[in-house]
Amino acid sequence: MTETISPPERAGSADAAVDAQPLSLPLSKPASTTALVGIVAGSGGLGTAFRFLTQLITVRLIDPASLGLFNAVMLAPSYVEFTHLGIMDGLRREVSFEIGRKDRGEIESIASAAQFWALASGILFGIAMLAVALFRFLSGERLESLAWVAGALVASTSPYVKSYLGGLYRSGGDFKRLSAITLTQNILAFAATAFVWLFQFAGLCLRMIA
Protein backbone atom coordinates (compact mmCIF):
# COMPACT_ATOMS: atom_id res chain seq x y z
CA MET A 1 0.00 0.00 0.00
CA THR A 2 1.42 3.29 -1.11
CA GLU A 3 1.29 6.10 1.40
CA THR A 4 1.17 9.70 0.23
CA ILE A 5 3.52 11.92 2.13
CA SER A 6 2.34 15.49 2.45
CA PRO A 7 4.74 18.36 3.05
CA PRO A 8 5.29 19.14 6.74
CA GLU A 9 3.25 21.94 8.23
CA ARG A 10 4.45 24.37 10.85
CA ALA A 11 1.88 24.71 13.57
CA GLY A 12 0.67 28.24 14.03
CA SER A 13 2.47 29.51 10.93
CA ALA A 14 0.73 31.21 8.01
CA ASP A 15 3.56 30.12 5.70
CA ALA A 16 2.37 26.50 5.60
CA ALA A 17 -0.43 27.25 3.16
CA VAL A 18 1.95 29.17 0.92
CA ASP A 19 4.51 26.34 0.93
CA ALA A 20 1.90 23.80 -0.11
CA GLN A 21 0.76 25.77 -3.16
CA PRO A 22 2.43 25.22 -6.54
CA LEU A 23 4.68 27.94 -7.94
CA SER A 24 2.80 30.12 -10.41
CA LEU A 25 4.69 32.06 -13.08
CA PRO A 26 3.58 35.56 -14.12
CA LEU A 27 2.31 34.66 -17.57
CA SER A 28 1.36 38.26 -18.37
CA LYS A 29 4.93 39.54 -17.96
CA PRO A 30 6.31 38.28 -21.33
CA ALA A 31 3.46 40.00 -23.18
CA SER A 32 4.10 43.21 -21.29
CA THR A 33 7.82 43.01 -22.01
CA THR A 34 7.15 42.31 -25.69
CA ALA A 35 4.87 45.33 -25.91
CA LEU A 36 7.46 47.52 -24.19
CA VAL A 37 10.20 46.36 -26.56
CA GLY A 38 7.91 47.02 -29.51
CA ILE A 39 7.14 50.55 -28.32
CA VAL A 40 10.77 51.42 -27.68
CA ALA A 41 11.98 49.87 -30.95
CA GLY A 42 9.15 51.45 -32.93
CA SER A 43 9.76 54.92 -31.57
CA GLY A 44 13.50 54.48 -32.15
CA GLY A 45 12.91 53.46 -35.75
CA LEU A 46 10.59 56.38 -36.42
CA GLY A 47 13.03 58.74 -34.73
CA THR A 48 15.85 57.49 -36.97
CA ALA A 49 13.67 58.02 -40.05
CA PHE A 50 12.84 61.60 -39.03
CA ARG A 51 16.51 62.35 -38.32
CA PHE A 52 17.49 60.97 -41.73
CA LEU A 53 14.89 63.13 -43.49
CA THR A 54 15.98 66.16 -41.48
CA GLN A 55 19.63 65.69 -42.46
CA LEU A 56 18.70 65.05 -46.09
CA ILE A 57 16.70 68.28 -46.33
CA THR A 58 19.39 70.25 -44.49
CA VAL A 59 22.10 69.07 -46.90
CA ARG A 60 19.96 70.26 -49.78
CA LEU A 61 19.40 73.71 -48.30
CA ILE A 62 22.83 74.61 -46.86
CA ASP A 63 26.09 74.89 -48.75
CA PRO A 64 28.81 72.41 -47.70
CA ALA A 65 31.14 75.03 -46.22
CA SER A 66 28.48 76.47 -43.91
CA LEU A 67 27.20 73.05 -42.93
CA GLY A 68 30.73 71.87 -42.16
CA LEU A 69 31.34 74.94 -39.97
CA PHE A 70 28.11 74.32 -38.09
CA ASN A 71 28.82 70.64 -37.54
CA ALA A 72 32.34 71.42 -36.35
CA VAL A 73 31.03 73.82 -33.70
CA MET A 74 28.35 71.32 -32.65
CA LEU A 75 31.06 68.86 -31.69
CA ALA A 76 31.86 71.05 -28.68
CA PRO A 77 28.67 70.30 -26.67
CA SER A 78 29.46 66.58 -26.77
CA TYR A 79 32.50 67.19 -24.56
CA VAL A 80 30.22 68.15 -21.68
CA GLU A 81 29.91 64.41 -21.04
CA PHE A 82 33.45 64.45 -19.64
CA THR A 83 32.29 66.73 -16.82
CA HIS A 84 30.16 63.93 -15.36
CA LEU A 85 33.23 62.42 -13.67
CA GLY A 86 31.35 59.15 -13.20
CA ILE A 87 28.60 60.79 -11.15
CA MET A 88 25.82 59.88 -13.58
CA ASP A 89 27.06 56.29 -13.77
CA GLY A 90 26.99 56.21 -9.98
CA LEU A 91 23.46 57.60 -10.04
CA ARG A 92 22.21 54.74 -12.21
CA ARG A 93 23.95 52.11 -10.12
CA GLU A 94 23.15 53.44 -6.66
CA VAL A 95 19.51 54.35 -7.37
CA SER A 96 18.85 50.79 -8.57
CA PHE A 97 20.50 49.44 -5.43
CA GLU A 98 18.54 51.71 -3.10
CA ILE A 99 15.28 50.94 -4.87
CA GLY A 100 15.93 47.30 -4.03
CA ARG A 101 16.48 48.28 -0.40
CA LYS A 102 13.37 50.51 -0.49
CA ASP A 103 15.34 53.34 1.09
CA ARG A 104 13.46 56.36 -0.24
CA GLY A 105 15.49 58.84 1.80
CA GLU A 106 18.78 57.65 0.32
CA ILE A 107 17.30 57.66 -3.20
CA GLU A 108 16.25 61.30 -2.83
CA SER A 109 19.66 62.22 -1.41
CA ILE A 110 21.55 60.60 -4.30
CA ALA A 111 19.21 62.06 -6.91
CA SER A 112 19.48 65.54 -5.38
CA ALA A 113 23.29 65.49 -5.44
CA ALA A 114 23.37 64.22 -9.04
CA GLN A 115 20.80 66.82 -10.08
CA PHE A 116 22.92 69.63 -8.67
CA TRP A 117 26.00 68.39 -10.49
CA ALA A 118 24.11 67.96 -13.79
CA LEU A 119 22.78 71.51 -13.65
CA ALA A 120 26.05 73.06 -12.45
CA SER A 121 28.28 71.28 -14.98
CA GLY A 122 25.94 72.09 -17.86
CA ILE A 123 25.66 75.76 -16.93
CA LEU A 124 29.42 76.16 -16.48
CA PHE A 125 30.11 74.49 -19.81
CA GLY A 126 27.47 76.65 -21.47
CA ILE A 127 29.05 79.81 -20.05
CA ALA A 128 32.42 78.75 -21.46
CA MET A 129 30.86 78.30 -24.90
CA LEU A 130 29.15 81.70 -24.64
CA ALA A 131 32.56 83.23 -23.97
CA VAL A 132 33.83 81.63 -27.19
CA ALA A 133 30.75 82.95 -29.00
CA LEU A 134 31.48 86.48 -27.79
CA PHE A 135 35.10 86.19 -28.86
CA ARG A 136 34.14 85.00 -32.35
CA PHE A 137 31.53 87.75 -32.63
CA LEU A 138 34.09 90.43 -31.75
CA SER A 139 36.45 88.84 -34.29
CA GLY A 140 33.89 89.46 -37.00
CA GLU A 141 32.70 85.85 -37.35
CA ARG A 142 29.06 86.58 -36.62
CA LEU A 143 27.54 83.50 -38.21
CA GLU A 144 29.96 81.24 -36.37
CA SER A 145 29.15 83.03 -33.11
CA LEU A 146 25.49 82.09 -33.61
CA ALA A 147 26.48 78.43 -33.79
CA TRP A 148 28.43 78.78 -30.53
CA VAL A 149 25.39 80.35 -28.85
CA ALA A 150 23.19 77.48 -30.02
CA GLY A 151 25.80 74.98 -28.85
CA ALA A 152 25.96 76.69 -25.46
CA LEU A 153 22.22 76.21 -24.97
CA VAL A 154 22.48 72.56 -25.97
CA ALA A 155 25.45 71.95 -23.66
CA SER A 156 23.81 73.67 -20.68
CA THR A 157 20.75 71.40 -20.80
CA SER A 158 22.31 68.14 -22.02
CA PRO A 159 23.62 66.78 -18.68
CA TYR A 160 20.25 67.29 -16.99
CA VAL A 161 17.93 66.20 -19.79
CA LYS A 162 19.92 63.34 -21.30
CA SER A 163 22.06 62.00 -18.47
CA TYR A 164 20.26 62.85 -15.24
CA LEU A 165 16.64 62.31 -16.25
CA GLY A 166 17.58 59.33 -18.41
CA GLY A 167 19.35 57.75 -15.45
CA LEU A 168 16.19 57.87 -13.34
CA TYR A 169 13.99 55.93 -15.76
CA ARG A 170 13.45 52.46 -14.32
CA SER A 171 9.92 51.13 -14.90
CA GLY A 172 8.19 50.12 -18.11
CA GLY A 173 5.95 53.18 -17.91
CA ASP A 174 9.03 55.38 -17.61
CA PHE A 175 10.54 53.94 -20.75
CA LYS A 176 7.27 54.42 -22.62
CA ARG A 177 7.28 58.08 -21.65
CA LEU A 178 10.95 58.38 -22.62
CA SER A 179 10.19 56.87 -26.02
CA ALA A 180 7.31 59.29 -26.51
CA ILE A 181 9.50 62.25 -25.52
CA THR A 182 12.31 61.17 -27.86
CA LEU A 183 9.93 60.67 -30.77
CA THR A 184 8.30 64.05 -30.14
CA GLN A 185 11.72 65.74 -30.13
CA ASN A 186 12.60 64.16 -33.47
CA ILE A 187 9.29 65.22 -34.99
CA LEU A 188 9.75 68.79 -33.76
CA ALA A 189 13.32 68.83 -35.11
CA PHE A 190 11.97 67.73 -38.48
CA ALA A 191 9.30 70.45 -38.42
CA ALA A 192 11.93 73.01 -37.41
CA THR A 193 13.70 72.35 -40.71
CA ALA A 194 11.45 75.13 -42.00
CA PHE A 195 13.75 77.53 -40.13
CA VAL A 196 16.65 76.31 -42.28
CA TRP A 197 14.67 77.04 -45.43
CA LEU A 198 13.75 80.52 -44.21
CA PHE A 199 16.97 81.67 -42.52
CA GLN A 200 19.73 79.39 -43.86
CA PHE A 201 22.64 79.23 -41.37
CA ALA A 202 20.75 81.11 -38.65
CA GLY A 203 17.91 78.65 -39.21
CA LEU A 204 20.30 75.79 -38.46
CA CYS A 205 20.99 77.35 -35.09
CA LEU A 206 17.29 77.87 -34.42
CA ARG A 207 16.53 74.27 -35.33
CA MET A 208 19.17 73.07 -32.90
CA ILE A 209 17.58 74.85 -29.92
CA ALA A 210 13.93 74.55 -30.98
CSV table of N, CA and C in Angstrom, one decimal, residues 89-100 106-107 110 170:
chain,number,residue,atom,x,y,z
A,89,ASP,N,27.0,57.8,-13.8
A,89,ASP,CA,27.1,56.3,-13.8
A,89,ASP,C,26.8,55.8,-12.3
A,90,GLY,N,27.3,56.5,-11.4
A,90,GLY,CA,27.0,56.2,-10.0
A,90,GLY,C,25.5,56.4,-9.7
A,91,LEU,N,24.9,57.4,-10.3
A,91,LEU,CA,23.5,57.6,-10.0
A,91,LEU,C,22.7,56.4,-10.5
A,92,ARG,N,22.9,55.9,-11.7
A,92,ARG,CA,22.2,54.7,-12.2
A,92,ARG,C,22.4,53.5,-11.3
A,93,ARG,N,23.6,53.3,-10.9
A,93,ARG,CA,23.9,52.1,-10.1
A,93,ARG,C,23.4,52.2,-8.7
A,94,GLU,N,23.6,53.3,-8.0
A,94,GLU,CA,23.1,53.4,-6.7
A,94,GLU,C,21.6,53.6,-6.5
A,95,VAL,N,21.0,54.2,-7.4
A,95,VAL,CA,19.5,54.3,-7.4
A,95,VAL,C,18.9,53.0,-7.5
A,96,SER,N,19.4,52.2,-8.4
A,96,SER,CA,18.9,50.8,-8.6
A,96,SER,C,19.0,50.0,-7.3
A,97,PHE,N,20.2,50.2,-6.7
A,97,PHE,CA,20.5,49.4,-5.4
A,97,PHE,C,19.6,49.9,-4.3
A,98,GLU,N,19.4,51.2,-4.2
A,98,GLU,CA,18.5,51.7,-3.1
A,98,GLU,C,17.1,51.4,-3.3
A,99,ILE,N,16.7,51.3,-4.6
A,99,ILE,CA,15.3,50.9,-4.9
A,99,ILE,C,15.0,49.5,-4.4
A,100,GLY,N,16.0,48.7,-4.6
A,100,GLY,CA,15.9,47.3,-4.0
A,100,GLY,C,15.8,47.3,-2.5
A,106,GLU,N,17.5,57.7,1.0
A,106,GLU,CA,18.8,57.6,0.3
A,106,GLU,C,18.6,57.9,-1.2
A,107,ILE,N,17.5,57.4,-1.8
A,107,ILE,CA,17.3,57.7,-3.2
A,107,ILE,C,17.2,59.1,-3.5
A,110,ILE,N,20.7,60.9,-3.1
A,110,ILE,CA,21.6,60.6,-4.3
A,110,ILE,C,21.1,61.4,-5.5
A,170,ARG,N,13.3,53.8,-14.8
A,170,ARG,CA,13.4,52.5,-14.3
A,170,ARG,C,12.3,51.5,-14.7
